C-alpha positions as a printed Julia matrix, in Angstrom:
176×3 Matrix{Float64}:
 147.32  55.36  89.29
 144.1   56.02  90.72
 141.4   56.66  89.12
 138.03  58.62  90.03
 134.44  59.47  88.48
 132.07  61.71  88.87
 128.73  62.4   87.51
 125.75  64.68  88.1
 122.81  66.53  86.99
 122.67  70.58  88.41
 119.62  73.28  87.97
 121.68  76.56  87.22
 118.61  78.55  88.23
 119.88  77.97  92.03
 123.04  79.43  90.78
 121.42  82.62  89.72
 122.27  84.54  93.42
 126.39  84.18  92.87
 125.72  85.18  89.55
 124.06  88.23  89.79
 121.67  87.49  86.96
 119.23  85.67  86.12
 120.53  82.15  84.96
 118.26  78.62  83.66
 119.25  75.75  82.22
 120.01  71.95  83.38
 123.23  71.05  83.74
 124.85  67.56  83.1
 128.52  66.93  84.41
 130.28  63.27  83.39
 134.27  63.42  84.43
 137.17  61.03  85.29
 140.27  61.28  87.6
 143.62  60.01  87.79
 145.97  60.68  89.79
 146.62  62.29  93.04
 143.62  64.02  93.94
 145.67  67.22  95.25
 146.51  67.39  91.69
 144.19  64.95  88.88
 144.37  65.07  85.67
 141.0   65.63  84.89
 138.8   64.76  81.35
 135.16  66.44  81.7
 132.21  66.58  79.61
 129.94  68.78  80.22
 126.41  69.57  78.46
 123.48  72.62  79.59
 119.98  72.31  78.24
 118.34  75.51  77.3
 121.21  77.8   78.66
 119.72  81.39  79.31
 121.63  84.2   80.86
 119.99  87.65  81.74
 116.62  86.76  80.72
 118.42  85.64  77.06
 117.84  82.39  75.88
 121.06  81.13  74.47
 120.15  77.63  73.88
 122.14  73.95  74.42
 125.82  74.2   74.99
 127.98  70.92  75.33
 132.01  70.64  75.8
 135.29  69.15  77.14
 137.16  69.82  79.56
 140.5   68.13  79.88
 143.23  69.67  82.38
 146.78  68.04  82.9
 148.79  69.74  85.22
 148.91  73.89  84.69
 147.3   73.64  81.61
 143.22  74.02  81.19
 141.87  72.95  78.17
 138.31  73.64  76.78
 137.6   71.98  73.96
 134.29  71.22  71.59
 132.09  73.76  72.97
 129.4   74.08  71.3
 125.85  76.3   71.63
 123.11  76.52  69.8
 120.08  77.73  69.65
 118.2   81.54  68.97
 121.81  83.04  69.22
 122.72  81.26  66.26
 125.7   78.64  66.53
 129.25  79.22  68.47
 131.79  76.8   68.63
 135.11  77.15  70.37
 138.45  75.89  71.82
 140.43  77.76  75.07
 143.79  76.77  77.08
 144.82  78.42  79.3
 148.01  77.97  81.8
 147.59  78.15  85.62
 151.17  79.04  85.76
 152.8   82.6   85.7
 151.37  85.56  83.91
 148.53  82.78  82.73
 148.96  82.58  79.4
 145.12  82.17  77.12
 144.88  81.21  73.84
 141.59  80.5   72.15
 139.45  80.78  68.92
 135.27  81.15  68.55
 133.57  80.8   65.19
 130.37  82.91  65.49
 127.82  81.39  62.62
 124.94  83.8   62.02
 124.85  85.31  65.3
 122.3   88.06  66.31
 124.73  90.73  67.17
 121.7   91.75  69.62
 120.69  88.63  71.52
 125.13  89.2   71.84
 125.11  92.29  73.26
 121.77  91.82  75.5
 124.08  88.99  77.7
 126.82  91.36  77.47
 124.76  94.17  79.6
 124.25  96.18  76.09
 120.8   97.57  74.35
 121.48  98.37  71.26
 119.12  97.01  68.2
 121.94  96.82  65.67
 119.29  94.11  63.62
 123.01  92.22  62.26
 123.64  88.57  62.27
 127.92  88.27  62.61
 129.25  84.91  60.76
 133.05  85.42  61.98
 136.02  83.43  63.63
 137.73  85.23  66.27
 141.01  84.63  67.92
 141.8   85.87  71.51
 145.27  85.2   72.86
 147.02  86.98  75.98
 147.4   86.62  79.74
 145.42  86.93  82.88
 148.28  88.12  85.36
 148.61  91.45  84.61
 144.54  91.27  82.09
 146.16  92.04  78.5
 144.7   90.65  75.33
 144.37  90.69  71.45
 141.23  90.11  70.19
 141.41  89.6   65.97
 138.46  88.57  63.52
 137.48  87.95  60.32
 133.87  87.65  59.07
 130.89  89.39  57.41
 128.05  91.1   58.63
 124.61  90.42  57.3
 121.52  92.9   57.68
 118.24  91.63  57.91
 118.88  88.02  57.42
 115.72  85.97  56.64
 115.67  82.91  53.95
 113.2   85.09  52.1
 115.31  88.38  51.84
 119.2   88.14  51.98
 119.82  91.33  53.43
 122.91  93.94  52.17
 126.0   92.18  53.39
 129.45  93.16  54.21
 133.0   91.47  54.15
 135.53  92.43  57.24
 138.76  90.03  57.22
 142.22  90.39  58.91
 141.41  93.11  61.42
 142.28  93.37  64.62
 139.52  93.81  66.83
 140.46  95.36  69.71
 143.4   95.12  72.34
 142.39  95.41  76.31
 145.38  95.96  79.34
 144.45  96.18  82.96
């Protein structure tokens, strides 16, 4: 089979007009495409230094993308910075109802920053440590979100704050 390589760097501020938000960071990609260019197998590594969206600095992002036929997998995704530490994986099929499944691990993630990135201005003063699972379909859009974890208020080295634990709860079901 034929093999192609691709590598590049992109200043993300150039993409800001397409996402209708301020965007900052430098993306680097290294990819290998194997097989027919009309339907290649793809193995790619992506990193973004100092990613910021909507004037909120998220930090450094890295991960890999693997495409085989109708399956696309995001693996070993990691975000580290002012938001906290987030890792995750997801798999999406481009066939039929486009099923999606994934998980995200949040470690001391600042909820105020996370909500601001989502466009919600709410000062809760909490950080969350949790495992969140998502499963569902894209066509039609329907998914379940389940979470296990805890939230702590006013986290600091000198003041551990109040903590509450929640386990085994279905957080949300969404259908459109």
